[in-house]
Amino acid sequence: MSNPFARANYLLAAHTPQQLPADGGFEVAFAGRSNAGKSSALNALCQQNALARVSKTPGRTQQLVFFALPPHENRFLVDLPGYGYAKVPRDLQAHWQAFLARYFREREALKGLVVVMDIRHPLKDYDRQMIAFAVEHGMPAHALLTKADKLGRGAAGNTLQAVRKELQALHGDKVSVQVFSGESKVGVDEARSVIANWMEMGPRTPVRAS
């Protein structure tokens, strides 16, 4: 399939709710631990090497970064602040918690959340919290088990099944799961299909996470 995200480009970075673009259209947000491969996943989905900054210093993303998706109007991918190893002051952590809570609670354009997890270290506490946050606010979540090229096929499949089983027990069919590798491009088309469906870009087809 053609890539609906191939022309993605940087729009703005928001540090406060007042800096967000007008609330309308379709947005899909990406969350993940600071070393989970979130930037690499965004770059792979958009077939661009440097759209989302890949840094050797985890936690560099300290704002909500919006990427526009021309030629579609009012459609955005949103890179949320990395969490986990970011060394930030406590008051800044409190600011981000409040900002993100308001964003999830009030943002009508937000249609889904992609939670990026290193397949070797899935479902840390904050991963579970972000997924639950999405479900509680009535939106679908999709778990990307990244860096699948770091495991053998059997081990990756076992992790996939274990993560799927836990999330299904907790949230039913509201959360889908797949393996993914920005390096080998495993799962890239599947992830694009999930996100494009949420954003009503192109034909809507049923997508089965695998």
Tab-separated table of N, CA, C and O in Angstrom, residues 63-169:
chain	number	residue	atom	x	y	z
A	63	GLN	N	8.415	18.207	24.921
A	63	GLN	CA	7.224	18.915	24.472
A	63	GLN	C	6.341	17.958	23.689
A	63	GLN	O	6.785	16.867	23.299
A	64	LEU	N	5.091	18.340	23.449
A	64	LEU	CA	4.245	17.611	22.507
A	64	LEU	C	4.621	18.093	21.113
A	64	LEU	O	4.436	19.267	20.791
A	65	VAL	N	5.179	17.206	20.304
A	65	VAL	CA	5.651	17.578	18.979
A	65	VAL	C	4.630	17.090	17.950
A	65	VAL	O	4.309	15.901	17.894
A	66	PHE	N	4.123	18.030	17.144
A	66	PHE	CA	3.094	17.725	16.151
A	66	PHE	C	3.709	17.642	14.758
A	66	PHE	O	4.467	18.524	14.344
A	67	PHE	N	3.370	16.571	14.036
A	67	PHE	CA	3.766	16.404	12.648
A	67	PHE	C	2.517	16.407	11.773
A	67	PHE	O	1.585	15.619	12.008
A	68	ALA	N	2.483	17.313	10.797
A	68	ALA	CA	1.349	17.381	9.866
A	68	ALA	C	1.506	16.307	8.795
A	68	ALA	O	2.615	15.844	8.504
A	69	LEU	N	0.373	15.930	8.192
A	69	LEU	CA	0.354	14.841	7.210
A	69	LEU	C	-0.294	15.285	5.899
A	69	LEU	O	-1.398	14.867	5.558
A	70	PRO	N	0.354	16.158	5.149
A	70	PRO	CA	-0.209	16.556	3.859
A	70	PRO	C	-0.242	15.376	2.894
A	70	PRO	O	0.561	14.439	3.037
A	71	PRO	N	-1.205	15.367	1.959
A	71	PRO	CA	-2.127	16.458	1.624
A	71	PRO	C	-3.393	16.479	2.487
A	71	PRO	O	-4.288	17.264	2.245
A	72	HIS	N	-3.467	15.607	3.497
A	72	HIS	CA	-4.651	15.568	4.359
A	72	HIS	C	-4.643	16.758	5.308
A	72	HIS	O	-3.628	17.045	5.950
A	73	GLU	N	-5.770	17.413	5.431
A	73	GLU	CA	-5.866	18.546	6.335
A	73	GLU	C	-6.260	18.070	7.730
A	73	GLU	O	-7.004	17.107	7.889
A	74	ASN	N	-5.740	18.757	8.750
A	74	ASN	CA	-6.123	18.502	10.136
A	74	ASN	C	-5.878	17.057	10.572
A	74	ASN	O	-6.693	16.461	11.288
A	75	ARG	N	-4.762	16.502	10.107
A	75	ARG	CA	-4.352	15.177	10.561
A	75	ARG	C	-2.905	15.258	11.026
A	75	ARG	O	-2.039	15.735	10.300
A	76	PHE	N	-2.687	14.743	12.249
A	76	PHE	CA	-1.381	14.922	12.877
A	76	PHE	C	-0.944	13.666	13.618
A	76	PHE	O	-1.765	12.974	14.219
A	77	LEU	N	0.349	13.392	13.576
A	77	LEU	CA	0.980	12.465	14.498
A	77	LEU	C	1.592	13.301	15.613
A	77	LEU	O	2.183	14.358	15.350
A	78	VAL	N	1.441	12.843	16.858
A	78	VAL	CA	1.881	13.634	18.008
A	78	VAL	C	2.869	12.812	18.838
A	78	VAL	O	2.534	11.730	19.328
A	79	ASP	N	4.077	13.321	18.961
A	79	ASP	CA	5.132	12.668	19.734
A	79	ASP	C	5.072	13.205	21.161
A	79	ASP	O	5.376	14.373	21.413
A	80	LEU	N	4.673	12.344	22.106
A	80	LEU	CA	4.570	12.760	23.502
A	80	LEU	C	5.946	12.702	24.173
A	80	LEU	O	6.841	11.994	23.718
A	81	PRO	N	6.129	13.448	25.265
A	81	PRO	CA	7.428	13.429	25.958
A	81	PRO	C	7.813	12.010	26.361
A	81	PRO	O	6.993	11.246	26.863
A	82	GLY	N	9.074	11.658	26.129
A	82	GLY	CA	9.555	10.346	26.550
A	82	GLY	C	9.546	10.243	28.064
A	82	GLY	O	9.779	11.223	28.769
A	83	TYR	N	9.272	9.058	28.564
A	83	TYR	CA	9.266	8.890	30.015
A	83	TYR	C	10.190	7.742	30.383
A	83	TYR	O	10.509	6.897	29.567
A	84	GLY	N	10.628	7.739	31.633
A	84	GLY	CA	11.484	6.661	32.092
A	84	GLY	C	12.798	7.184	32.633
A	84	GLY	O	12.929	7.401	33.831
A	85	TYR	N	13.760	7.427	31.727
A	85	TYR	CA	15.088	7.808	32.178
A	85	TYR	C	15.345	9.304	32.089
A	85	TYR	O	16.445	9.749	32.374
A	86	ALA	N	14.356	10.062	31.667
A	86	ALA	CA	14.575	11.506	31.533
A	86	ALA	C	14.857	12.127	32.900
A	86	ALA	O	14.100	11.946	33.848
A	87	LYS	N	15.958	12.849	32.980
A	87	LYS	CA	16.317	13.526	34.224
A	87	LYS	C	15.717	14.934	34.181
A	87	LYS	O	16.305	15.850	33.646
A	88	VAL	N	14.532	15.065	34.748
A	88	VAL	CA	13.871	16.367	34.742
A	88	VAL	C	13.470	16.714	36.176
A	88	VAL	O	13.186	15.833	36.986
A	89	PRO	N	13.426	18.009	36.480
A	89	PRO	CA	13.044	18.426	37.833
A	89	PRO	C	11.619	18.003	38.170
A	89	PRO	O	10.779	17.811	37.293
A	90	ARG	N	11.365	17.881	39.461
A	90	ARG	CA	10.062	17.400	39.905
A	90	ARG	C	8.926	18.329	39.472
A	90	ARG	O	7.838	17.881	39.137
A	91	ASP	N	9.178	19.640	39.479
A	91	ASP	CA	8.112	20.558	39.084
A	91	ASP	C	7.781	20.407	37.608
A	91	ASP	O	6.619	20.552	37.197
A	92	LEU	N	8.804	20.091	36.782
A	92	LEU	CA	8.534	19.867	35.364
A	92	LEU	C	7.760	18.563	35.166
A	92	LEU	O	6.864	18.486	34.323
A	93	GLN	N	8.091	17.544	35.946
A	93	GLN	CA	7.324	16.297	35.883
A	93	GLN	C	5.856	16.563	36.214
A	93	GLN	O	4.955	16.050	35.547
A	94	ALA	N	5.609	17.363	37.234
A	94	ALA	CA	4.239	17.687	37.623
A	94	ALA	C	3.525	18.449	36.504
A	94	ALA	O	2.343	18.214	36.221
A	95	HIS	N	4.258	19.364	35.857
A	95	HIS	CA	3.681	20.116	34.736
A	95	HIS	C	3.248	19.159	33.633
A	95	HIS	O	2.134	19.281	33.097
A	96	TRP	N	4.114	18.195	33.281
A	96	TRP	CA	3.788	17.282	32.198
A	96	TRP	C	2.642	16.357	32.552
A	96	TRP	O	1.786	16.063	31.712
A	97	GLN	N	2.592	15.916	33.803
A	97	GLN	CA	1.485	15.057	34.214
A	97	GLN	C	0.157	15.794	34.075
A	97	GLN	O	-0.825	15.241	33.573
A	98	ALA	N	0.128	17.045	34.494
A	98	ALA	CA	-1.105	17.830	34.394
A	98	ALA	C	-1.452	18.121	32.939
A	98	ALA	O	-2.623	18.046	32.533
A	99	PHE	N	-0.443	18.485	32.146
A	99	PHE	CA	-0.666	18.808	30.736
A	99	PHE	C	-1.195	17.582	29.993
A	99	PHE	O	-2.188	17.667	29.261
A	100	LEU	N	-0.558	16.435	30.173
A	100	LEU	CA	-0.997	15.228	29.474
A	100	LEU	C	-2.375	14.779	29.930
A	100	LEU	O	-3.195	14.328	29.127
A	101	ALA	N	-2.657	14.902	31.232
A	101	ALA	CA	-3.980	14.527	31.726
A	101	ALA	C	-5.057	15.383	31.063
A	101	ALA	O	-6.105	14.875	30.641
A	102	ARG	N	-4.787	16.673	30.948
A	102	ARG	CA	-5.749	17.566	30.290
A	102	ARG	C	-5.860	17.243	28.804
A	102	ARG	O	-6.970	17.241	28.244
A	103	TYR	N	-4.738	16.958	28.162
A	103	TYR	CA	-4.743	16.616	26.732
A	103	TYR	C	-5.602	15.380	26.477
A	103	TYR	O	-6.448	15.365	25.576
A	104	PHE	N	-5.426	14.337	27.262
A	104	PHE	CA	-6.215	13.118	27.085
A	104	PHE	C	-7.688	13.352	27.428
A	104	PHE	O	-8.574	12.791	26.783
A	105	ARG	N	-7.949	14.161	28.426
A	105	ARG	CA	-9.321	14.365	28.892
A	105	ARG	C	-10.124	15.244	27.936
A	105	ARG	O	-11.313	14.993	27.704
A	106	GLU	N	-9.487	16.267	27.356
A	106	GLU	CA	-10.240	17.293	26.635
A	106	GLU	C	-10.052	17.275	25.124
A	106	GLU	O	-10.861	17.857	24.403
A	107	ARG	N	-9.024	16.639	24.625
A	107	ARG	CA	-8.675	16.769	23.202
A	107	ARG	C	-9.595	15.922	22.328
A	107	ARG	O	-9.466	14.700	22.242
A	108	GLU	N	-10.543	16.547	21.671
A	108	GLU	CA	-11.507	15.822	20.849
A	108	GLU	C	-10.870	15.228	19.597
A	108	GLU	O	-11.344	14.223	19.070
A	109	ALA	N	-9.792	15.826	19.105
A	109	ALA	CA	-9.140	15.327	17.896
A	109	ALA	C	-8.356	14.040	18.143
A	109	ALA	O	-8.032	13.318	17.198
A	110	LEU	N	-8.059	13.724	19.396
A	110	LEU	CA	-7.228	12.564	19.714
A	110	LEU	C	-8.022	11.280	19.494
A	110	LEU	O	-9.005	11.019	20.182
A	111	LYS	N	-7.575	10.474	18.528
A	111	LYS	CA	-8.339	9.288	18.117
A	111	LYS	C	-7.723	7.971	18.575
A	111	LYS	O	-8.356	6.920	18.445
A	112	GLY	N	-6.506	8.004	19.082
A	112	GLY	CA	-5.886	6.761	19.516
A	112	GLY	C	-4.491	7.003	20.048
A	112	GLY	O	-3.887	8.065	19.822
A	113	LEU	N	-3.974	6.008	20.776
A	113	LEU	CA	-2.649	6.092	21.373
A	113	LEU	C	-1.823	4.880	20.975
A	113	LEU	O	-2.260	3.741	21.121
A	114	VAL	N	-0.629	5.134	20.473
A	114	VAL	CA	0.345	4.078	20.194
A	114	VAL	C	1.357	4.077	21.336
A	114	VAL	O	1.990	5.099	21.606
A	115	VAL	N	1.473	2.946	22.021
A	115	VAL	CA	2.434	2.821	23.121
A	115	VAL	C	3.593	1.967	22.638
A	115	VAL	O	3.421	0.806	22.278
A	116	VAL	N	4.765	2.573	22.604
A	116	VAL	CA	5.973	1.925	22.075
A	116	VAL	C	6.731	1.283	23.234
A	116	VAL	O	7.071	1.954	24.214
A	117	MET	N	6.997	-0.031	23.112
A	117	MET	CA	7.695	-0.770	24.165
A	117	MET	C	8.794	-1.617	23.545
A	117	MET	O	8.568	-2.268	22.529
A	118	ASP	N	9.961	-1.621	24.147
A	118	ASP	CA	11.038	-2.524	23.743
A	118	ASP	C	10.557	-3.955	24.000
A	118	ASP	O	10.173	-4.297	25.119
A	119	ILE	N	10.549	-4.792	22.965
A	119	ILE	CA	10.026	-6.145	23.092
A	119	ILE	C	10.782	-6.961	24.151
A	119	ILE	O	10.237	-7.916	24.708
A	120	ARG	N	11.999	-6.545	24.479
A	120	ARG	CA	12.772	-7.253	25.499
A	120	ARG	C	12.386	-6.830	26.910
A	120	ARG	O	12.714	-7.531	27.873
A	121	HIS	N	11.663	-5.699	27.032
A	121	HIS	CA	11.285	-5.182	28.352
A	121	HIS	C	9.869	-4.590	28.281
A	121	HIS	O	9.676	-3.400	28.530
A	122	PRO	N	8.863	-5.402	27.955
A	122	PRO	CA	7.513	-4.846	27.754
A	122	PRO	C	6.753	-4.648	29.065
A	122	PRO	O	7.106	-5.215	30.102
A	123	LEU	N	5.716	-3.817	28.957
A	123	LEU	CA	4.741	-3.643	30.031
A	123	LEU	C	5.366	-3.258	31.365
A	123	LEU	O	5.100	-3.852	32.403
A	124	LYS	N	6.200	-2.218	31.319
A	124	LYS	CA	6.629	-1.589	32.556
A	124	LYS	C	5.423	-0.839	33.140
A	124	LYS	O	4.407	-0.637	32.476
A	125	ASP	N	5.557	-0.419	34.392
A	125	ASP	CA	4.410	0.198	35.066
A	125	ASP	C	3.836	1.367	34.269
A	125	ASP	O	2.616	1.504	34.137
A	126	TYR	N	4.715	2.221	33.724
A	126	TYR	CA	4.199	3.399	33.029
A	126	TYR	C	3.544	3.013	31.716
A	126	TYR	O	2.588	3.655	31.273
A	127	ASP	N	4.017	1.940	31.070
A	127	ASP	CA	3.339	1.458	29.867
A	127	ASP	C	1.902	1.082	30.203
A	127	ASP	O	0.955	1.448	29.489
A	128	ARG	N	1.737	0.348	31.274
A	128	ARG	CA	0.392	-0.071	31.699
A	128	ARG	C	-0.473	1.141	32.018
A	128	ARG	O	-1.657	1.183	31.680
A	129	GLN	N	0.134	2.144	32.672
A	129	GLN	CA	-0.620	3.347	33.034
A	129	GLN	C	-1.096	4.100	31.790
A	129	GLN	O	-2.247	4.559	31.736
A	130	MET	N	-0.218	4.240	30.800
A	130	MET	CA	-0.596	4.969	29.591
A	130	MET	C	-1.698	4.238	28.827
A	130	MET	O	-2.648	4.861	28.328
A	131	ILE	N	-1.591	2.911	28.746
A	131	ILE	CA	-2.632	2.141	28.068
A	131	ILE	C	-3.954	2.280	28.811
A	131	ILE	O	-5.002	2.513	28.200
A	132	ALA	N	-3.910	2.162	30.133
A	132	ALA	CA	-5.140	2.306	30.919
A	132	ALA	C	-5.718	3.710	30.778
A	132	ALA	O	-6.941	3.886	30.720
A	133	PHE	N	-4.845	4.714	30.703
A	133	PHE	CA	-5.270	6.106	30.536
A	133	PHE	C	-6.077	6.252	29.249
A	133	PHE	O	-7.140	6.894	29.231
A	134	ALA	N	-5.577	5.657	28.164
A	134	ALA	CA	-6.291	5.729	26.885
A	134	ALA	C	-7.643	5.039	26.973
A	134	ALA	O	-8.672	5.591	26.560
A	135	VAL	N	-7.663	3.840	27.521
A	135	VAL	CA	-8.911	3.076	27.604
A	135	VAL	C	-9.931	3.804	28.467
A	135	VAL	O	-11.118	3.882	28.119
A	136	GLU	N	-9.471	4.362	29.577
A	136	GLU	CA	-10.382	5.096	30.466
A	136	GLU	C	-11.000	6.301	29.766
A	136	GLU	O	-12.115	6.712	30.112
A	137	HIS	N	-10.309	6.858	28.801
A	137	HIS	CA	-10.827	8.021	28.084
A	137	HIS	C	-11.504	7.636	26.766
A	137	HIS	O	-11.740	8.481	25.902
A	138	GLY	N	-11.797	6.359	26.619
A	138	GLY	CA	-12.638	5.902	25.513
A	138	GLY	C	-11.964	5.846	24.165
A	138	GLY	O	-12.641	5.921	23.137
A	139	MET	N	-10.633	5.700	24.139
A	139	MET	CA	-9.955	5.631	22.844
A	139	MET	C	-9.172	4.326	22.737
A	139	MET	O	-8.775	3.746	23.758
A	140	PRO	N	-8.964	3.847	21.518
A	140	PRO	CA	-8.195	2.621	21.343
A	140	PRO	C	-6.717	2.857	21.596
A	140	PRO	O	-6.212	3.972	21.466
A	141	ALA	N	-6.029	1.782	21.954
A	141	ALA	CA	-4.581	1.820	22.121
A	141	ALA	C	-3.969	0.684	21.306
A	141	ALA	O	-4.583	-0.370	21.126
A	142	HIS	N	-2.763	0.923	20.828
A	142	HIS	CA	-2.049	-0.077	20.026
A	142	HIS	C	-0.632	-0.173	20.562
A	142	HIS	O	0.080	0.834	20.632
A	143	ALA	N	-0.229	-1.366	20.979
A	143	ALA	CA	1.101	-1.571	21.538
A	143	ALA	C	2.058	-2.025	20.454
A	143	ALA	O	1.814	-3.030	19.782
A	144	LEU	N	3.128	-1.262	20.268
A	144	LEU	CA	4.191	-1.630	19.327
A	144	LEU	C	5.335	-2.254	20.117
A	144	LEU	O	5.973	-1.566	20.924
A	145	LEU	N	5.597	-3.529	19.902
A	145	LEU	CA	6.723	-4.197	20.539
A	145	LEU	C	7.931	-4.033	19.625
A	145	LEU	O	8.143	-4.809	18.690
A	146	THR	N	8.687	-2.975	19.871
A	146	THR	CA	9.756	-2.581	18.966
A	146	THR	C	11.033	-3.385	19.197
A	146	THR	O	11.155	-4.150	20.150
A	147	LYS	N	11.989	-3.165	18.294
A	147	LYS	CA	13.297	-3.826	18.340
A	147	LYS	C	13.153	-5.344	18.233
A	147	LYS	O	13.941	-6.103	18.826
A	148	ALA	N	12.145	-5.787	17.464
A	148	ALA	CA	11.912	-7.218	17.308
A	148	ALA	C	13.088	-7.913	16.649
A	148	ALA	O	13.255	-9.134	16.802
A	149	ASP	N	13.903	-7.148	15.916
A	149	ASP	CA	15.081	-7.744	15.281
A	149	ASP	C	16.133	-8.178	16.300
A	149	ASP	O	17.058	-8.928	15.962
A	150	LYS	N	15.972	-7.732	17.558
A	150	LYS	CA	16.927	-8.108	18.599
A	150	LYS	C	16.641	-9.492	19.178
A	150	LYS	O	17.451	-10.024	19.947
A	151	LEU	N	15.480	-10.066	18.852
A	151	LEU	CA	15.105	-11.388	19.351
A	151	LEU	C	14.921	-12.350	18.194
A	151	LEU	O	14.620	-11.948	17.072
A	152	GLY	N	15.059	-13.634	18.463
A	152	GLY	CA	14.709	-14.638	17.478
A	152	GLY	C	13.206	-14.664	17.276
A	152	GLY	O	12.437	-14.187	18.113
A	153	ARG	N	12.784	-15.255	16.163
A	153	ARG	CA	11.364	-15.253	15.836
A	153	ARG	C	10.521	-15.952	16.911
A	153	ARG	O	9.446	-15.496	17.265
A	154	GLY	N	11.034	-17.052	17.437
A	154	GLY	CA	10.291	-17.780	18.462
A	154	GLY	C	10.133	-16.979	19.733
A	154	GLY	O	9.036	-16.906	20.308
A	155	ALA	N	11.217	-16.356	20.184
A	155	ALA	CA	11.158	-15.550	21.406
A	155	ALA	C	10.246	-14.343	21.217
A	155	ALA	O	9.479	-13.975	22.117
A	156	ALA	N	10.314	-13.711	20.047
A	156	ALA	CA	9.442	-12.563	19.777
A	156	ALA	C	7.979	-12.989	19.786
A	156	ALA	O	7.118	-12.291	20.339
A	157	GLY	N	7.688	-14.156	19.184
A	157	GLY	CA	6.314	-14.647	19.172
A	157	GLY	C	5.803	-14.964	20.566
A	157	GLY	O	4.638	-14.690	20.894
A	158	ASN	N	6.655	-15.524	21.404
A	158	ASN	CA	6.245	-15.833	22.775
A	158	ASN	C	5.939	-14.562	23.562
A	158	ASN	O	4.967	-14.500	24.326
A	159	THR	N	6.778	-13.530	23.381
A	159	THR	CA	6.534	-12.262	24.071
A	159	THR	C	5.244	-11.622	23.580
A	159	THR	O	4.447	-11.102	24.376
A	160	LEU	N	5.034	-11.666	22.279
A	160	LEU	CA	3.797	-11.120	21.712
A	160	LEU	C	2.579	-11.779	22.349
A	160	LEU	O	1.635	-11.089	22.773
A	161	GLN	N	2.562	-13.087	22.430
A	161	GLN	CA	1.417	-13.797	22.980
A	161	GLN	C	1.221	-13.463	24.455
A	161	GLN	O	0.085	-13.306	24.922
A	162	ALA	N	2.308	-13.359	25.212
A	162	ALA	CA	2.199	-13.047	26.632
A	162	ALA	C	1.640	-11.645	26.852
A	162	ALA	O	0.768	-11.428	27.711
A	163	VAL	N	2.135	-10.674	26.074
A	163	VAL	CA	1.644	-9.300	26.204
A	163	VAL	C	0.184	-9.217	25.779
A	163	VAL	O	-0.649	-8.588	26.455
A	164	ARG	N	-0.151	-9.868	24.679
A	164	ARG	CA	-1.541	-9.852	24.211
A	164	ARG	C	-2.479	-10.456	25.260
A	164	ARG	O	-3.568	-9.930	25.515
A	165	LYS	N	-2.066	-11.554	25.857
A	165	LYS	CA	-2.904	-12.222	26.854
A	165	LYS	C	-3.160	-11.317	28.049
A	165	LYS	O	-4.294	-11.194	28.528
A	166	GLU	N	-2.111	-10.648	28.541
A	166	GLU	CA	-2.289	-9.760	29.692
A	166	GLU	C	-3.187	-8.575	29.358
A	166	GLU	O	-4.097	-8.237	30.130
A	167	LEU	N	-2.952	-7.939	28.212
A	167	LEU	CA	-3.747	-6.764	27.864
A	167	LEU	C	-5.192	-7.129	27.558
A	167	LEU	O	-6.124	-6.371	27.873
A	168	GLN	N	-5.405	-8.292	26.974
A	168	GLN	CA	-6.778	-8.722	26.703
A	168	GLN	C	-7.523	-8.982	28.003
A	168	GLN	O	-8.710	-8.648	28.132
A	169	ALA	N	-6.830	-9.563	28.974
A	169	ALA	CA	-7.461	-9.812	30.270
A	169	ALA	C	-7.844	-8.508	30.960
A	169	ALA	O	-8.878	-8.422	31.633
